Amino acid sequence: MNILDKIIIDKQREVVLKKSIIPVSQLESSVFFERKTISLSQKLKESNSGIIAEHKRRSPSKSIINNNFTVEEVVKGYENAGACGISVLTDGKYFGGSLDDLILARASVNIPLLRKEFIVDEYQILEAKAHGADLILLIAAVLTRDEIKSLSEFAKKLGLEVLLEVHNQEELEKSIMPTLDMIGVNNRNLKTFEVSLDFSKQLASKIPDEFVKVSESGISSVDAINELKPYGYKGFLIGENFMKTDNAGNAAKDFIKQLDK
């Protein structure tokens, strides 16, 4: 069993437990539930840099990345740096995140927030909306086509955008549907944790133009982004590269400045 399989088994159990104590009606009564969301796909189309900066304390592959910042410090730094949006990890066991991180981020900034999570159930999409997210992530590797369809349709009904993550052509082909806004290619193989920009390059021409193309993981230099832009990528999700520094916001600002030159 690989790490992704383990994460999904744990996530399914977690959702069952949460459902037993927090009813849907409680989520729907959140002050954020009627809030108009901000479009990340639109911001990426209009941006020169396309940076989606990530708040990420740790990961299964790297263990602790950085526990020294508050959520507020990180996300305000990212917003001031000119990031198009912010990805907030909410998985606790493997990434050290929580829904509290999402709600604190929402209270701190006014740019699009992605709930970065292993979504397997509509309940988690309700949680995302109730905690101030503007969009959700769906991972093709752990969902069937029917699940992607029903979960993305549910998200759209709530006014949330959908970023669909793929790793190969098979996942891409089973996933393409009109209820997606962005398609992200993860340069990290979630089963082996091998990283290569070739994943993004190989799949670029297979992604229909109506979807905003996003490259995720393993992007640590301006050169890497300049290498990917000719392939049609408008969004670049970067977390570790900023979070491993002494000041994630300043690191993002320096990075974006170089891109805007």
PDB file of C-alpha atoms in Angstrom:
ATOM      1  CA  MET A   1       0.000   0.000   0.000  1.00  0.00           C
ATOM      2  CA  ASN A   2       1.468   3.386  -0.999  1.00  0.00           C
ATOM      3  CA  ILE A   3       1.254   6.628   0.985  1.00  0.00           C
ATOM      4  CA  LEU A   4      -1.660   7.939  -1.090  1.00  0.00           C
ATOM      5  CA  ASP A   5      -3.746   4.828  -0.370  1.00  0.00           C
ATOM      6  CA  LYS A   6      -3.046   5.224   3.357  1.00  0.00           C
ATOM      7  CA  ILE A   7      -4.013   8.900   3.308  1.00  0.00           C
ATOM      8  CA  ILE A   8      -7.342   8.141   1.591  1.00  0.00           C
ATOM      9  CA  ILE A   9      -8.256   5.346   4.033  1.00  0.00           C
ATOM     10  CA  ASP A  10      -7.537   7.684   6.961  1.00  0.00           C
ATOM     11  CA  LYS A  11      -9.490  10.497   5.257  1.00  0.00           C
ATOM     12  CA  GLN A  12     -12.583   8.347   4.752  1.00  0.00           C
ATOM     13  CA  ARG A  13     -12.568   7.431   8.451  1.00  0.00           C
ATOM     14  CA  GLU A  14     -12.039  11.063   9.427  1.00  0.00           C
ATOM     15  CA  VAL A  15     -15.050  12.194   7.386  1.00  0.00           C
ATOM     16  CA  VAL A  16     -17.303   9.580   8.987  1.00  0.00           C
ATOM     17  CA  LEU A  17     -16.262  10.784  12.457  1.00  0.00           C
ATOM     18  CA  LYS A  18     -16.742  14.469  11.603  1.00  0.00           C
ATOM     19  CA  LYS A  19     -20.180  13.830  10.140  1.00  0.00           C
ATOM     20  CA  SER A  20     -21.205  12.166  13.403  1.00  0.00           C
ATOM     21  CA  ILE A  21     -20.507  15.294  15.472  1.00  0.00           C
ATOM     22  CA  ILE A  22     -20.938  18.319  13.172  1.00  0.00           C
ATOM     23  CA  PRO A  23     -24.217  18.243  11.209  1.00  0.00           C
ATOM     24  CA  VAL A  24     -24.497  19.746   7.725  1.00  0.00           C
ATOM     25  CA  SER A  25     -26.939  22.345   9.099  1.00  0.00           C
ATOM     26  CA  GLN A  26     -24.175  23.681  11.348  1.00  0.00           C
ATOM     27  CA  LEU A  27     -21.808  24.087   8.390  1.00  0.00           C
ATOM     28  CA  GLU A  28     -24.548  25.794   6.362  1.00  0.00           C
ATOM     29  CA  SER A  29     -25.122  28.326   9.130  1.00  0.00           C
ATOM     30  CA  SER A  30     -21.526  29.625   8.843  1.00  0.00           C
ATOM     31  CA  VAL A  31     -21.132  33.359   8.215  1.00  0.00           C
ATOM     32  CA  PHE A  32     -19.078  32.460   5.130  1.00  0.00           C
ATOM     33  CA  PHE A  33     -21.794  30.354   3.532  1.00  0.00           C
ATOM     34  CA  GLU A  34     -23.462  33.257   1.733  1.00  0.00           C
ATOM     35  CA  ARG A  35     -20.151  34.965   0.919  1.00  0.00           C
ATOM     36  CA  LYS A  36     -19.461  35.614  -2.772  1.00  0.00           C
ATOM     37  CA  THR A  37     -16.315  33.731  -3.726  1.00  0.00           C
ATOM     38  CA  ILE A  38     -13.339  35.204  -5.606  1.00  0.00           C
ATOM     39  CA  SER A  39     -12.320  33.580  -8.899  1.00  0.00           C
ATOM     40  CA  LEU A  40      -8.782  32.218  -8.965  1.00  0.00           C
ATOM     41  CA  SER A  41      -9.061  31.171 -12.611  1.00  0.00           C
ATOM     42  CA  GLN A  42      -9.816  34.776 -13.587  1.00  0.00           C
ATOM     43  CA  LYS A  43      -6.904  36.111 -11.536  1.00  0.00           C
ATOM     44  CA  LEU A  44      -4.530  33.638 -13.162  1.00  0.00           C
ATOM     45  CA  LYS A  45      -5.664  34.633 -16.652  1.00  0.00           C
ATOM     46  CA  GLU A  46      -4.939  38.296 -15.854  1.00  0.00           C
ATOM     47  CA  SER A  47      -1.604  37.744 -14.098  1.00  0.00           C
ATOM     48  CA  ASN A  48       1.981  37.843 -15.356  1.00  0.00           C
ATOM     49  CA  SER A  49       3.307  35.662 -12.554  1.00  0.00           C
ATOM     50  CA  GLY A  50       0.456  33.217 -11.865  1.00  0.00           C
ATOM     51  CA  ILE A  51       1.770  32.278  -8.429  1.00  0.00           C
ATOM     52  CA  ILE A  52      -0.444  30.274  -6.085  1.00  0.00           C
ATOM     53  CA  ALA A  53       1.524  30.308  -2.819  1.00  0.00           C
ATOM     54  CA  GLU A  54       1.001  27.549  -0.290  1.00  0.00           C
ATOM     55  CA  HIS A  55       0.791  27.399   3.488  1.00  0.00           C
ATOM     56  CA  LYS A  56       2.317  24.022   4.334  1.00  0.00           C
ATOM     57  CA  ARG A  57       3.897  23.009   7.655  1.00  0.00           C
ATOM     58  CA  ARG A  58       5.080  19.542   6.718  1.00  0.00           C
ATOM     59  CA  SER A  59       4.642  16.745   4.203  1.00  0.00           C
ATOM     60  CA  PRO A  60       5.019  12.949   4.161  1.00  0.00           C
ATOM     61  CA  SER A  61       8.094  13.257   1.953  1.00  0.00           C
ATOM     62  CA  LYS A  62       9.907  16.061   3.801  1.00  0.00           C
ATOM     63  CA  SER A  63       8.574  15.805   7.378  1.00  0.00           C
ATOM     64  CA  ILE A  64       8.645  19.257   9.036  1.00  0.00           C
ATOM     65  CA  ILE A  65       9.155  22.144   6.600  1.00  0.00           C
ATOM     66  CA  ASN A  66       8.400  25.056   8.921  1.00  0.00           C
ATOM     67  CA  ASN A  67       6.411  25.375  12.144  1.00  0.00           C
ATOM     68  CA  ASN A  68       7.654  28.847  13.091  1.00  0.00           C
ATOM     69  CA  PHE A  69       5.133  31.098  11.307  1.00  0.00           C
ATOM     70  CA  THR A  70       1.564  31.924  12.208  1.00  0.00           C
ATOM     71  CA  VAL A  71      -0.980  31.431   9.439  1.00  0.00           C
ATOM     72  CA  GLU A  72      -1.676  35.162   9.469  1.00  0.00           C
ATOM     73  CA  GLU A  73       2.014  36.038   8.931  1.00  0.00           C
ATOM     74  CA  VAL A  74       2.333  33.646   6.003  1.00  0.00           C
ATOM     75  CA  VAL A  75      -0.853  34.513   4.130  1.00  0.00           C
ATOM     76  CA  LYS A  76      -0.534  38.287   4.619  1.00  0.00           C
ATOM     77  CA  GLY A  77       3.037  37.997   3.357  1.00  0.00           C
ATOM     78  CA  TYR A  78       1.818  36.124   0.296  1.00  0.00           C
ATOM     79  CA  GLU A  79      -0.936  38.661  -0.405  1.00  0.00           C
ATOM     80  CA  ASN A  80       1.519  41.562  -0.063  1.00  0.00           C
ATOM     81  CA  ALA A  81       3.946  39.757  -2.368  1.00  0.00           C
ATOM     82  CA  GLY A  82       1.351  39.755  -5.146  1.00  0.00           C
ATOM     83  CA  ALA A  83       0.336  36.087  -5.152  1.00  0.00           C
ATOM     84  CA  CYS A  84      -2.802  35.358  -7.222  1.00  0.00           C
ATOM     85  CA  GLY A  85      -4.131  32.969  -4.621  1.00  0.00           C
ATOM     86  CA  ILE A  86      -3.188  30.915  -1.594  1.00  0.00           C
ATOM     87  CA  SER A  87      -3.367  27.163  -1.090  1.00  0.00           C
ATOM     88  CA  VAL A  88      -4.050  26.140   2.507  1.00  0.00           C
ATOM     89  CA  LEU A  89      -3.309  22.547   3.526  1.00  0.00           C
ATOM     90  CA  THR A  90      -6.046  21.338   5.877  1.00  0.00           C
ATOM     91  CA  ASP A  91      -4.977  17.704   6.371  1.00  0.00           C
ATOM     92  CA  GLY A  92      -3.820  17.155   9.950  1.00  0.00           C
ATOM     93  CA  LYS A  93      -2.114  13.770  10.138  1.00  0.00           C
ATOM     94  CA  TYR A  94       0.187  14.027   7.121  1.00  0.00           C
ATOM     95  CA  PHE A  95       0.572  17.773   6.557  1.00  0.00           C
ATOM     96  CA  GLY A  96       0.017  19.363   9.980  1.00  0.00           C
ATOM     97  CA  GLY A  97      -2.848  21.540   8.735  1.00  0.00           C
ATOM     98  CA  SER A  98      -6.435  22.117   9.840  1.00  0.00           C
ATOM     99  CA  LEU A  99      -9.663  23.892   8.953  1.00  0.00           C
ATOM    100  CA  ASP A 100      -8.650  26.484  11.549  1.00  0.00           C
ATOM    101  CA  ASP A 101      -5.766  27.404   9.225  1.00  0.00           C
ATOM    102  CA  LEU A 102      -8.295  28.051   6.460  1.00  0.00           C
ATOM    103  CA  ILE A 103     -10.559  30.223   8.600  1.00  0.00           C
ATOM    104  CA  LEU A 104      -7.579  32.234   9.919  1.00  0.00           C
ATOM    105  CA  ALA A 105      -6.362  32.728   6.362  1.00  0.00           C
ATOM    106  CA  ARG A 106      -9.812  33.933   5.299  1.00  0.00           C
ATOM    107  CA  ALA A 107      -9.863  36.434   8.179  1.00  0.00           C
ATOM    108  CA  SER A 108      -6.435  37.747   7.111  1.00  0.00           C
ATOM    109  CA  VAL A 109      -6.553  38.201   3.332  1.00  0.00           C
ATOM    110  CA  ASN A 110      -8.872  39.063   0.472  1.00  0.00           C
ATOM    111  CA  ILE A 111      -7.523  36.902  -2.346  1.00  0.00           C
ATOM    112  CA  PRO A 112      -8.712  33.433  -3.484  1.00  0.00           C
ATOM    113  CA  LEU A 113      -8.151  30.563  -1.052  1.00  0.00           C
ATOM    114  CA  LEU A 114      -7.857  26.941  -2.121  1.00  0.00           C
ATOM    115  CA  ARG A 115      -8.732  24.260   0.394  1.00  0.00           C
ATOM    116  CA  LYS A 116      -5.898  21.803  -0.317  1.00  0.00           C
ATOM    117  CA  GLU A 117      -7.292  18.524   0.892  1.00  0.00           C
ATOM    118  CA  PHE A 118      -7.890  14.912  -0.100  1.00  0.00           C
ATOM    119  CA  ILE A 119     -11.572  15.282  -0.920  1.00  0.00           C
ATOM    120  CA  VAL A 120     -13.604  12.084  -0.997  1.00  0.00           C
ATOM    121  CA  ASP A 121     -17.030  13.328   0.127  1.00  0.00           C
ATOM    122  CA  GLU A 122     -19.440  16.247  -0.447  1.00  0.00           C
ATOM    123  CA  TYR A 123     -19.249  16.955   3.287  1.00  0.00           C
ATOM    124  CA  GLN A 124     -15.659  18.216   2.859  1.00  0.00           C
ATOM    125  CA  ILE A 125     -16.832  20.639   0.170  1.00  0.00           C
ATOM    126  CA  LEU A 126     -19.423  22.023   2.593  1.00  0.00           C
ATOM    127  CA  GLU A 127     -16.610  22.395   5.144  1.00  0.00           C
ATOM    128  CA  ALA A 128     -14.524  24.284   2.570  1.00  0.00           C
ATOM    129  CA  LYS A 129     -17.353  26.730   1.884  1.00  0.00           C
ATOM    130  CA  ALA A 130     -18.132  27.129   5.616  1.00  0.00           C
ATOM    131  CA  HIS A 131     -14.502  27.985   6.390  1.00  0.00           C
ATOM    132  CA  GLY A 132     -14.050  30.626   3.694  1.00  0.00           C
ATOM    133  CA  ALA A 133     -12.541  28.755   0.722  1.00  0.00           C
ATOM    134  CA  ASP A 134     -13.038  29.990  -2.845  1.00  0.00           C
ATOM    135  CA  LEU A 135     -12.087  26.760  -4.546  1.00  0.00           C
ATOM    136  CA  ILE A 136     -11.409  23.110  -3.862  1.00  0.00           C
ATOM    137  CA  LEU A 137      -8.924  20.544  -5.127  1.00  0.00           C
ATOM    138  CA  LEU A 138     -10.037  17.212  -6.566  1.00  0.00           C
ATOM    139  CA  ILE A 139      -7.349  14.562  -7.140  1.00  0.00           C
ATOM    140  CA  ALA A 140      -8.016  12.339 -10.151  1.00  0.00           C
ATOM    141  CA  ALA A 141      -5.756   9.571  -8.814  1.00  0.00           C
ATOM    142  CA  VAL A 142      -8.168   8.812  -5.949  1.00  0.00           C
ATOM    143  CA  LEU A 143     -11.552   9.455  -7.603  1.00  0.00           C
ATOM    144  CA  THR A 144     -13.602   7.772 -10.329  1.00  0.00           C
ATOM    145  CA  ARG A 145     -15.013   9.796 -13.218  1.00  0.00           C
ATOM    146  CA  ASP A 146     -18.478   9.668 -11.616  1.00  0.00           C
ATOM    147  CA  GLU A 147     -17.075  10.920  -8.313  1.00  0.00           C
ATOM    148  CA  ILE A 148     -15.244  13.782 -10.043  1.00  0.00           C
ATOM    149  CA  LYS A 149     -18.496  14.677 -11.822  1.00  0.00           C
ATOM    150  CA  SER A 150     -20.703  14.630  -8.718  1.00  0.00           C
ATOM    151  CA  LEU A 151     -18.177  16.393  -6.458  1.00  0.00           C
ATOM    152  CA  SER A 152     -17.378  19.107  -9.015  1.00  0.00           C
ATOM    153  CA  GLU A 153     -21.078  19.704  -9.708  1.00  0.00           C
ATOM    154  CA  PHE A 154     -21.718  20.010  -5.969  1.00  0.00           C
ATOM    155  CA  ALA A 155     -18.856  22.516  -5.610  1.00  0.00           C
ATOM    156  CA  LYS A 156     -20.200  24.628  -8.478  1.00  0.00           C
ATOM    157  CA  LYS A 157     -23.653  24.755  -6.846  1.00  0.00           C
ATOM    158  CA  LEU A 158     -21.964  26.282  -3.793  1.00  0.00           C
ATOM    159  CA  GLY A 159     -20.175  28.855  -5.946  1.00  0.00           C
ATOM    160  CA  LEU A 160     -16.758  27.239  -5.526  1.00  0.00           C
ATOM    161  CA  GLU A 161     -14.266  26.824  -8.356  1.00  0.00           C
ATOM    162  CA  VAL A 162     -12.643  23.443  -8.971  1.00  0.00           C
ATOM    163  CA  LEU A 163      -8.971  22.662  -9.558  1.00  0.00           C
ATOM    164  CA  LEU A 164      -8.583  19.086 -10.793  1.00  0.00           C
ATOM    165  CA  GLU A 165      -5.173  17.512 -10.257  1.00  0.00           C
ATOM    166  CA  VAL A 166      -3.762  14.878 -12.601  1.00  0.00           C
ATOM    167  CA  HIS A 167      -0.478  12.995 -12.921  1.00  0.00           C
ATOM    168  CA  ASN A 168      -0.792  11.268 -16.293  1.00  0.00           C
ATOM    169  CA  GLN A 169      -2.789  11.112 -19.525  1.00  0.00           C
ATOM    170  CA  GLU A 170      -5.121   8.370 -18.304  1.00  0.00           C
ATOM    171  CA  GLU A 171      -6.201  10.479 -15.315  1.00  0.00           C
ATOM    172  CA  LEU A 172      -6.633  13.517 -17.547  1.00  0.00           C
ATOM    173  CA  GLU A 173      -8.766  11.710 -20.127  1.00  0.00           C
ATOM    174  CA  LYS A 174     -11.162  10.273 -17.541  1.00  0.00           C
ATOM    175  CA  SER A 175     -11.564  13.657 -15.831  1.00  0.00           C
ATOM    176  CA  ILE A 176     -12.263  16.270 -18.494  1.00  0.00           C
ATOM    177  CA  MET A 177     -15.731  17.757 -17.961  1.00  0.00           C
ATOM    178  CA  PRO A 178     -17.330  21.218 -18.022  1.00  0.00           C
ATOM    179  CA  THR A 179     -17.644  21.521 -14.223  1.00  0.00           C
ATOM    180  CA  LEU A 180     -13.870  22.019 -13.852  1.00  0.00           C
ATOM    181  CA  ASP A 181     -12.238  25.455 -13.993  1.00  0.00           C
ATOM    182  CA  MET A 182      -8.543  24.598 -13.780  1.00  0.00           C
ATOM    183  CA  ILE A 183      -6.517  21.479 -14.476  1.00  0.00           C
ATOM    184  CA  GLY A 184      -3.346  21.089 -12.486  1.00  0.00           C
ATOM    185  CA  VAL A 185      -0.523  18.749 -13.371  1.00  0.00           C
ATOM    186  CA  ASN A 186       1.311  17.544 -10.288  1.00  0.00           C
ATOM    187  CA  ASN A 187       5.019  17.197 -11.055  1.00  0.00           C
ATOM    188  CA  ARG A 188       5.374  14.959  -8.006  1.00  0.00           C
ATOM    189  CA  ASN A 189       4.316  11.362  -8.403  1.00  0.00           C
ATOM    190  CA  LEU A 190       2.205  10.841  -5.255  1.00  0.00           C
ATOM    191  CA  LYS A 191       3.109   7.158  -5.170  1.00  0.00           C
ATOM    192  CA  THR A 192       6.896   7.475  -5.459  1.00  0.00           C
ATOM    193  CA  PHE A 193       7.393  11.211  -4.664  1.00  0.00           C
ATOM    194  CA  GLU A 194       9.679  11.512  -7.717  1.00  0.00           C
ATOM    195  CA  VAL A 195       9.550  15.087  -9.093  1.00  0.00           C
ATOM    196  CA  SER A 196       9.938  16.136 -12.732  1.00  0.00           C
ATOM    197  CA  LEU A 197       8.686  19.105 -14.788  1.00  0.00           C
ATOM    198  CA  ASP A 198       8.373  16.661 -17.681  1.00  0.00           C
ATOM    199  CA  PHE A 199       4.973  15.628 -16.276  1.00  0.00           C
ATOM    200  CA  SER A 200       3.667  19.165 -16.979  1.00  0.00           C
ATOM    201  CA  LYS A 201       5.345  19.412 -20.372  1.00  0.00           C
ATOM    202  CA  GLN A 202       4.053  16.073 -21.619  1.00  0.00           C
ATOM    203  CA  LEU A 203       0.435  16.718 -20.639  1.00  0.00           C
ATOM    204  CA  ALA A 204       0.177  20.389 -21.652  1.00  0.00           C
ATOM    205  CA  SER A 205      -1.043  19.810 -25.211  1.00  0.00           C
ATOM    206  CA  LYS A 206      -3.646  17.281 -24.018  1.00  0.00           C
ATOM    207  CA  ILE A 207      -5.407  19.829 -21.758  1.00  0.00           C
ATOM    208  CA  PRO A 208      -8.216  21.629 -23.649  1.00  0.00           C
ATOM    209  CA  ASP A 209      -7.798  25.405 -23.858  1.00  0.00           C
ATOM    210  CA  GLU A 210     -11.023  26.174 -21.973  1.00  0.00           C
ATOM    211  CA  PHE A 211      -9.319  25.109 -18.736  1.00  0.00           C
ATOM    212  CA  VAL A 212      -6.679  27.219 -17.015  1.00  0.00           C
ATOM    213  CA  LYS A 213      -3.492  25.148 -16.861  1.00  0.00           C
ATOM    214  CA  VAL A 214      -1.697  24.942 -13.521  1.00  0.00           C
ATOM    215  CA  SER A 215       1.644  23.303 -12.767  1.00  0.00           C
ATOM    216  CA  GLU A 216       2.082  22.023  -9.228  1.00  0.00           C
ATOM    217  CA  SER A 217       5.005  20.835  -7.082  1.00  0.00           C
ATOM    218  CA  GLY A 218       8.730  20.824  -7.624  1.00  0.00           C
ATOM    219  CA  ILE A 219       8.851  24.412  -8.908  1.00  0.00           C
ATOM    220  CA  SER A 220      11.758  26.057  -7.153  1.00  0.00           C
ATOM    221  CA  SER A 221      13.085  28.622  -9.631  1.00  0.00           C
ATOM    222  CA  VAL A 222      12.000  31.416 -11.948  1.00  0.00           C
ATOM    223  CA  ASP A 223      13.716  29.453 -14.738  1.00  0.00           C
ATOM    224  CA  ALA A 224      11.325  26.536 -14.165  1.00  0.00           C
ATOM    225  CA  ILE A 225       8.316  28.821 -14.627  1.00  0.00           C
ATOM    226  CA  ASN A 226       9.790  30.442 -17.725  1.00  0.00           C
ATOM    227  CA  GLU A 227      10.339  26.930 -19.049  1.00  0.00           C
ATOM    228  CA  LEU A 228       6.670  26.011 -18.494  1.00  0.00           C
ATOM    229  CA  LYS A 229       4.968  29.202 -19.718  1.00  0.00           C
ATOM    230  CA  PRO A 230       5.418  28.387 -23.442  1.00  0.00           C
ATOM    231  CA  TYR A 231       3.402  25.210 -22.766  1.00  0.00           C
ATOM    232  CA  GLY A 232       0.369  27.352 -21.862  1.00  0.00           C
ATOM    233  CA  TYR A 233       0.591  27.226 -18.074  1.00  0.00           C
ATOM    234  CA  LYS A 234      -0.959  30.254 -16.341  1.00  0.00           C
ATOM    235  CA  GLY A 235      -0.768  29.053 -12.723  1.00  0.00           C
ATOM    236  CA  PHE A 236       2.159  27.766 -10.655  1.00  0.00           C
ATOM    237  CA  LEU A 237       1.587  26.309  -7.210  1.00  0.00           C
ATOM    238  CA  ILE A 238       4.597  26.796  -4.933  1.00  0.00           C
ATOM    239  CA  GLY A 239       4.754  25.931  -1.248  1.00  0.00           C
ATOM    240  CA  GLU A 240       7.902  24.328   0.015  1.00  0.00           C
ATOM    241  CA  ASN A 241      10.184  26.800  -1.753  1.00  0.00           C
ATOM    242  CA  PHE A 242       8.690  29.707   0.237  1.00  0.00           C
ATOM    243  CA  MET A 243       7.845  27.906   3.486  1.00  0.00           C
ATOM    244  CA  LYS A 244      11.367  26.552   4.055  1.00  0.00           C
ATOM    245  CA  THR A 245      12.780  30.097   4.324  1.00  0.00           C
ATOM    246  CA  ASP A 246      12.881  32.419   7.353  1.00  0.00           C
ATOM    247  CA  ASN A 247      10.151  34.607   5.831  1.00  0.00           C
ATOM    248  CA  ALA A 248       7.733  32.988   3.366  1.00  0.00           C
ATOM    249  CA  GLY A 249       6.176  36.321   2.335  1.00  0.00           C
ATOM    250  CA  ASN A 250       9.529  37.936   1.531  1.00  0.00           C
ATOM    251  CA  ALA A 251      10.641  34.840  -0.377  1.00  0.00           C
ATOM    252  CA  ALA A 252       7.452  35.011  -2.451  1.00  0.00           C
ATOM    253  CA  LYS A 253       7.891  38.749  -3.030  1.00  0.00           C
ATOM    254  CA  ASP A 254      11.470  38.318  -4.314  1.00  0.00           C
ATOM    255  CA  PHE A 255      10.378  35.426  -6.538  1.00  0.00           C
ATOM    256  CA  ILE A 256       7.415  37.318  -8.057  1.00  0.00           C
ATOM    257  CA  LYS A 257       9.553  40.434  -8.620  1.00  0.00           C
ATOM    258  CA  GLN A 258      11.941  38.377 -10.720  1.00  0.00           C
ATOM    259  CA  LEU A 259       9.039  36.981 -12.746  1.00  0.00           C
ATOM    260  CA  ASP A 260       7.565  40.415 -13.396  1.00  0.00           C
ATOM    261  CA  LYS A 261      10.834  41.768 -14.841  1.00  0.00           C
TER     262      LYS A 261
END
